[in-house]
C-alpha atoms as one frame of an Amber mdcrd trajectory, in Angstrom:
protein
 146.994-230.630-245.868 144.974-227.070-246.563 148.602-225.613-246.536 150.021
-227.838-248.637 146.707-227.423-251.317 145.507-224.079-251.178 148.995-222.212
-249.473 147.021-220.791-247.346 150.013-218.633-245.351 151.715-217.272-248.419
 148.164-215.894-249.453 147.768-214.216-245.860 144.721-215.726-244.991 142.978
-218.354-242.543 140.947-221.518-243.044 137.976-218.689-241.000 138.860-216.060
-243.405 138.014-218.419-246.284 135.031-220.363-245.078 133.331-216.862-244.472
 134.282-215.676-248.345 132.893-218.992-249.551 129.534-218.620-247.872 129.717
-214.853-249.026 130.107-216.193-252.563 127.755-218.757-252.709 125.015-216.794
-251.158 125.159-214.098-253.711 124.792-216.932-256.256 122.606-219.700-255.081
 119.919-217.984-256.884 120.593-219.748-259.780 119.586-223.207-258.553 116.107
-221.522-258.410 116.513-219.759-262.148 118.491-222.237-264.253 115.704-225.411
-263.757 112.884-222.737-264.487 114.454-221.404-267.596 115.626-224.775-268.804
 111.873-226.617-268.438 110.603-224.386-270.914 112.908-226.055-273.321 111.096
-228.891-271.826 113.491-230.851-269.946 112.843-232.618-266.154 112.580-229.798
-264.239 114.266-231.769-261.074 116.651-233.183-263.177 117.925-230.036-263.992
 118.094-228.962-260.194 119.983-232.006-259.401 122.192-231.561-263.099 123.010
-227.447-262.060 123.768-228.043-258.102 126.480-231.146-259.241 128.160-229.051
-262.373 128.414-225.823-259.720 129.759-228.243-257.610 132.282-230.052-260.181
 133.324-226.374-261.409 134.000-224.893-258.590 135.976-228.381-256.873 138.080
-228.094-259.850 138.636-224.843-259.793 140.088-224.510-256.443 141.908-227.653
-256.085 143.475-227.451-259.575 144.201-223.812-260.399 143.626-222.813-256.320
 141.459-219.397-257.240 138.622-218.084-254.927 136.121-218.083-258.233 133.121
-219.998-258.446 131.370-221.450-261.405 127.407-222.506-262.214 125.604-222.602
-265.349 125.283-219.077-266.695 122.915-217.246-267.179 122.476-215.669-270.856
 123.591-218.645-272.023 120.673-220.470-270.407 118.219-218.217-272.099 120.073
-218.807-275.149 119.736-222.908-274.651 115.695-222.229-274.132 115.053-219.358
-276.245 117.002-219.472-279.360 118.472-223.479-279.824 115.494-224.642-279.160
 112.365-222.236-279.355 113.420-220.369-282.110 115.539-222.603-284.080 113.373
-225.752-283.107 116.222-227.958-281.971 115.650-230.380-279.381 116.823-230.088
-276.235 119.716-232.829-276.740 120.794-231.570-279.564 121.385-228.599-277.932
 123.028-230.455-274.982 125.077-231.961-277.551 125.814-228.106-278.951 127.119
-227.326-275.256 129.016-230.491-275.240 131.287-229.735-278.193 131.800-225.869
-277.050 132.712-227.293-274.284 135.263-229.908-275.978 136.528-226.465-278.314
 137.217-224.711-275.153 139.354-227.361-273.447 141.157-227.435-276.491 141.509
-223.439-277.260 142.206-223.915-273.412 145.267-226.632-273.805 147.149-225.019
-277.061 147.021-221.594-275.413 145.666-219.943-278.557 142.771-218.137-276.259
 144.735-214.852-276.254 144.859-214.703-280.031 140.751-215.148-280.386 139.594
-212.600-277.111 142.245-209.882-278.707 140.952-210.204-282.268 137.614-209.402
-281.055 136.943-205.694-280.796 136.023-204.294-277.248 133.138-202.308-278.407
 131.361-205.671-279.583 132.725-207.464-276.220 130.869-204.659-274.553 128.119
-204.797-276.930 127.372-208.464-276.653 127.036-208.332-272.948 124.159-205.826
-272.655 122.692-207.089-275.478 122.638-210.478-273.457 121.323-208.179-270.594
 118.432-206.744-272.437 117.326-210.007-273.846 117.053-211.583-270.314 114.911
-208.193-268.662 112.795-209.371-272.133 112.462-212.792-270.844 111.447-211.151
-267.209 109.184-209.010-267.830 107.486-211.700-270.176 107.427-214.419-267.323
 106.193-211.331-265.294 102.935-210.542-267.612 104.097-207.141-268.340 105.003
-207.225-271.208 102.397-209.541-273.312 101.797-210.204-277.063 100.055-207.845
-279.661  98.728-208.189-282.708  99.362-204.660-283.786 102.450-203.462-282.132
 103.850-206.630-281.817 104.436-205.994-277.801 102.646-204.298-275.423 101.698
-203.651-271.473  99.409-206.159-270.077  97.707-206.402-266.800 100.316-204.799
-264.367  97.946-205.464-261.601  97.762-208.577-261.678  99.408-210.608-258.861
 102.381-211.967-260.791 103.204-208.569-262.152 103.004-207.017-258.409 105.205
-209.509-256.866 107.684-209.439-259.948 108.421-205.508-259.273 108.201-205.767
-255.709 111.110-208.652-255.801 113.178-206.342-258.181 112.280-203.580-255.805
 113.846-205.376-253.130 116.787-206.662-254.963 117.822-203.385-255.796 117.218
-201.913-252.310 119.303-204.777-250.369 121.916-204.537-252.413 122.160-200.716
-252.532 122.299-201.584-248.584 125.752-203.564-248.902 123.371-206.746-248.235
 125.479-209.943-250.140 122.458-212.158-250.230 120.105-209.753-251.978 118.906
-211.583-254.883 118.872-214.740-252.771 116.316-213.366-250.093 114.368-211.522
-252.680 113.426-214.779-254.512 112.668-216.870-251.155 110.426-213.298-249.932
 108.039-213.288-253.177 107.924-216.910-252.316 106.716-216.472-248.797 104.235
-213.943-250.434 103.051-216.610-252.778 102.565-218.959-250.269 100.512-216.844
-247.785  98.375-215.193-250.830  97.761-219.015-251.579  99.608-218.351-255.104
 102.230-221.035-254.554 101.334-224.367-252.792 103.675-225.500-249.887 105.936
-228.510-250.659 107.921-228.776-248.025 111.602-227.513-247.939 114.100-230.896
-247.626 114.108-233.960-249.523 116.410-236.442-251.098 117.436-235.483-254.224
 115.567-235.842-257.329 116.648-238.059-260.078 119.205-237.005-262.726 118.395
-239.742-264.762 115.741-237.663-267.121 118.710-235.795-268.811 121.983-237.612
-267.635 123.831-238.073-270.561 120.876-237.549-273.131 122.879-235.191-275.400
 122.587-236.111-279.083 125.813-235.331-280.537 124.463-236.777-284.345 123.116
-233.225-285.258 125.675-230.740-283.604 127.803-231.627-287.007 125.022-229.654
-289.082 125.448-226.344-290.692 123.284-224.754-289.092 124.437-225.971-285.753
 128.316-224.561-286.240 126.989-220.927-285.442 125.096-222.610-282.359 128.417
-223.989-280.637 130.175-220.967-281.872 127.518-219.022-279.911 127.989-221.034
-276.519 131.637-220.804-276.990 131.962-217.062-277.725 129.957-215.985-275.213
 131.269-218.748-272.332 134.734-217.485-273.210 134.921-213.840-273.395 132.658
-214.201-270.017 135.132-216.456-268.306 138.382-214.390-269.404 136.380-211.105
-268.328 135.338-212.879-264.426 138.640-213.908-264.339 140.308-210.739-265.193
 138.111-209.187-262.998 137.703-211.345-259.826 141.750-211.166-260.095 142.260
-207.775-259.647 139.801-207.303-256.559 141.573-209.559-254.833 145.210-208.288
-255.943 145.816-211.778-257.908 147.866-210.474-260.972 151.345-210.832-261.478
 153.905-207.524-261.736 152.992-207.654-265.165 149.467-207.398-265.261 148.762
-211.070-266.003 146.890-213.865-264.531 149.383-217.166-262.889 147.735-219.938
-263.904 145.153-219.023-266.404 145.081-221.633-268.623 144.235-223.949-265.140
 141.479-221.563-264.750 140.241-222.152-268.077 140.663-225.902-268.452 138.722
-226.067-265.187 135.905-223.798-266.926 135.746-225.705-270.058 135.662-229.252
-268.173 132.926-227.956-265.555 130.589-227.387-269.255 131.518-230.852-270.472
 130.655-232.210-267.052 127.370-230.186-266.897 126.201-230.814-270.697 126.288
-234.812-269.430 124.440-234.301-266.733 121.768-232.025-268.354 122.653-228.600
-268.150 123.347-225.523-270.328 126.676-224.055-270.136 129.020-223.606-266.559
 131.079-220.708-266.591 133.071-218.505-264.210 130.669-216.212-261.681 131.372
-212.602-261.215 130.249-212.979-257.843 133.109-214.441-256.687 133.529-211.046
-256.320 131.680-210.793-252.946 134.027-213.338-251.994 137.198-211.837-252.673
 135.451-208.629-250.981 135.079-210.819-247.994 138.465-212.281-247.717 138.481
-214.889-249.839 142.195-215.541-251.803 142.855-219.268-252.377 140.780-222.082
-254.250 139.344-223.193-250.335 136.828-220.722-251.188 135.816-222.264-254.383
 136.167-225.530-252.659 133.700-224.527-249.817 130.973-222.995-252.694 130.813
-226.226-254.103 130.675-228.415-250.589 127.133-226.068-250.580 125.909-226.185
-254.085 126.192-230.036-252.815 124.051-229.414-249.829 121.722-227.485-252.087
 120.957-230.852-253.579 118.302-231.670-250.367 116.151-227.959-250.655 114.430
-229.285-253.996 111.206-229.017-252.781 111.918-225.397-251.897 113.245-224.739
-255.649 109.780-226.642-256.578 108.046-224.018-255.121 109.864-221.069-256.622
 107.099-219.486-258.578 108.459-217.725-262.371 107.387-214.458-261.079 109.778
-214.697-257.611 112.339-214.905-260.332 111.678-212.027-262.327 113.284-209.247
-260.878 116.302-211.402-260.615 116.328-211.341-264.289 116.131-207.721-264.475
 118.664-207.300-262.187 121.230-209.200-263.794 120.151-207.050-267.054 121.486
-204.082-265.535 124.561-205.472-264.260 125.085-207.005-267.992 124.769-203.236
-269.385 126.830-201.050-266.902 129.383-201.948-269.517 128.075-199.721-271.625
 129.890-196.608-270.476 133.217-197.798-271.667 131.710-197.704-275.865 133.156
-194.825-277.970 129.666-193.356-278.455 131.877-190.369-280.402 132.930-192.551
-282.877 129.898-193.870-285.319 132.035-196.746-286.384 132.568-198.548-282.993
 128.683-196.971-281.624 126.447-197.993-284.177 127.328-202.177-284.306 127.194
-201.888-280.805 123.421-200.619-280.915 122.691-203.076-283.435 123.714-205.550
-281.192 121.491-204.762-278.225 118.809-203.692-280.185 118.330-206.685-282.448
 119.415-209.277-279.986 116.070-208.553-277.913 113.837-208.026-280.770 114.860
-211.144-283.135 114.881-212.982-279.788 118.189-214.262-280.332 121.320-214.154
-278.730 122.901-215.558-281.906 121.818-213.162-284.583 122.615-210.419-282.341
 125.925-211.735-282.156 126.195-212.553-286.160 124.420-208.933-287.044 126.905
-206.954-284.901 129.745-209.003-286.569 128.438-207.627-289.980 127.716-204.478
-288.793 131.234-203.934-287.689 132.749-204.906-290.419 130.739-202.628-292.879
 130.656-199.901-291.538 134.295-200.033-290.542 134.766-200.675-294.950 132.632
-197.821-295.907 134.332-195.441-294.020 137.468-196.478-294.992 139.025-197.928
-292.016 139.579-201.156-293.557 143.099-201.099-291.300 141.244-201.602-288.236
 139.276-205.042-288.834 141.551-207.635-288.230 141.313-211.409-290.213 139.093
-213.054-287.185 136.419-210.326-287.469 136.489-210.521-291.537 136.091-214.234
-291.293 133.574-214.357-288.695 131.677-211.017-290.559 131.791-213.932-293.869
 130.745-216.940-292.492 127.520-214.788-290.621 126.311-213.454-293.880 126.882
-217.055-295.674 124.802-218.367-292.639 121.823-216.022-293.471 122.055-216.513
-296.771 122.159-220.515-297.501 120.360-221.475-293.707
């Protein structure tokens, strides 16, 4: 039967080969059934809900993944696009959290359907590389923001706006240290860095007396504070269209990038470059953020640490298949990821900041025209303390500058449009 599914022979590897790539995979992501519920109860959802709501949409992403388009890449709500449910939908913009399950929902419905009529190509190639690249560490910077924040080192000021508070206080000592860590595991070849880091500051806490001991197993909470709570009456607004644009921009050019990515570590592509089966992949992307919007989530996408997997061994969807048997066993530890204090998670944030901006070194910083929007974007995004005016700004940005100095040829009709509809935004919201 695991022949017949996953073809396992004509992919040279072994039911061993791929159980030990899934485990590889899943422990170099598992961190985010400790991050995701944190992030998302400041947008003040059911903290346990949203353990139960990320562990089952990992779990439906991944299933579908591997039994449908039969790739060794894993899927969990993202992060970035987490921060931007919390942070921007609903902290800045004052949404409520439905609503902006309800925004996730329909990017999740555009997807499927960008997915289906194979028009994907068209959108990722009419979007310039420099703001692909852009958008990512701007992303990256806004979540080391949201860690240091969480952290207490970098606090509110009345005259500068931001400043350094009390870095020696116990939050802000355990926050480094757990960065610390992270960066020396995984500069040791260790796979389950950021994983041990966050359950080490949580030993910490719990012998300083920080954190109170909760035990480790338990049935599962209920999903029933955010299953299927979306309110899909206000994601028709205005206002809201740059909101689902948001989710959708970012969840896609992330996928196609993992994809792209995760494929050619593990020798995937075709002769001519391209990835069988991609619009499989991407259906099964799409339908894990539907699933995970319903059951009270922000957005599922693709995980670049399917990586580790491939690395390992991993070259059929078994190893997606096997992540997702464990996000389901996850489901009993949620009095461990109760006791996960904000500062164990910290480091993880900044971690995942610097991954976000290696990208970086690919920009044309010789050429003004393609540097400057990108520096815009990373800049602003963090400051404004939104992912979607960083995104809208670097849109305008581009297309300015690229009109001013006369290289009007190299904008192409999506980024005009998109460049229009950002300035209307800013003007009539």
């Amino acid at each position: 039967m695991l022949e017949q599914l996953f073809k396992l022979k004509e992919n040279q590897t072994s039911l061993k080969q791929e159980v030990i790539a899934g485990c590889t995979t899943f422990l170099t992501m598992a961190y985010i059934i400790f991050v995701n519920p944190m992030m998302l109860a400041d947008a003040g959802m059911d903290q346990g809900a949203v353990f139960v709501a990320t562990c089952l949409a990992a779990a439906i992403g991944c299933l579908i993944m591997g039994l449908m388009a039969n790739y060794p890449i894993a899927l969990a709500p993202g992060m970035g696009l987490n921060a931007f449910f919390t942070y921007t939908v609903v902290g800045e913009m004052g949404y409520s959290w439905e609503t902006a399950l309800g925004a996730v929902f329909m990017s999740g419905i555009c997807f499927l359907i960008l997915s289906l009529v194979k028009i994907r190509e068209w959108i990722v190639n009419s979007i310039p590389m420099s703001l692909r690249l852009g958008i990512a560490a701007g992303i990256g910077l806004f979540l080391a923001l949201i860690g240091l924040k969480s952290a207490g080192i970098v606090v509110a000021s009345p005259a500068t706006l931001v400043t350094m508070g009390d870095i020696t206080a116990f939050p802000a000592v355990m926050s480094a240290l757990g960065f610390f860590l992270i960066i020396a595991m995984v500069q040791r070849g260790m796979k389950s860095a950021v994983l041990l880091s966050i359950l080490s500051i949580t030993v910490l806490g719990l012998l300083f007396g920080d954190v109170q001991y909760a035990g480790l197993v338990s049935t599962p909470p209920s999903v029933a504070p955010t299953f299927m709570k979306m309110d899909l009456s206000a994601v028709l607004e205005i206002s809201m269209i740059s909101v689902i644009f948001a989710f959708l921009f970012v969840d896609l050019f992330d996928t196609s990038g993992t994809l792209v990515a995760v494929a050619q570590r593990g020798g995937l592509l075709d002769d001519k470059g391209r990835l069988p089966r991609l619009n499989r992949a991407l259906s099964a992307d799409s339908t894990a953020t539907i699933a995970g919007a319903m059951l009270g989530t922000s957005t599922t996408t693709s995980y670049i640490e399917s990586t580790a997997g491939v690395s390992a061994g991993g070259r059929t969807g078994l190893t997606a298949v096997v992540v997702g048997l464990l996000f389901i066993a996850a489901l009993f530890f949620s009095p461990l990821a109760g006791m996960v204090p904000a500062y164990a998670t910290a480091g993880t944030l900044f971690y995942v900041a610097i991954l976000m901006m290696s990208g970086l070194m690919h920009v044309e910083w010789e050429d003004l025209t393609e540097a400057a929007p990108v520096a815009v974007v990373c800049i602003l995004m963090p400051l404004t303390f939104s992912i979607a005016s960083g995104i809208a700004f670097g849109f305008i940005a581009y297309a300015v500058i690229k009109l001013l100095c006369g290289r009007f040829k190299e904008l192409n009709a999506g980024v005009i449009v998109l460049a229009l509809l950002f300035i209307a935004k800013f003007i009539y919201a």
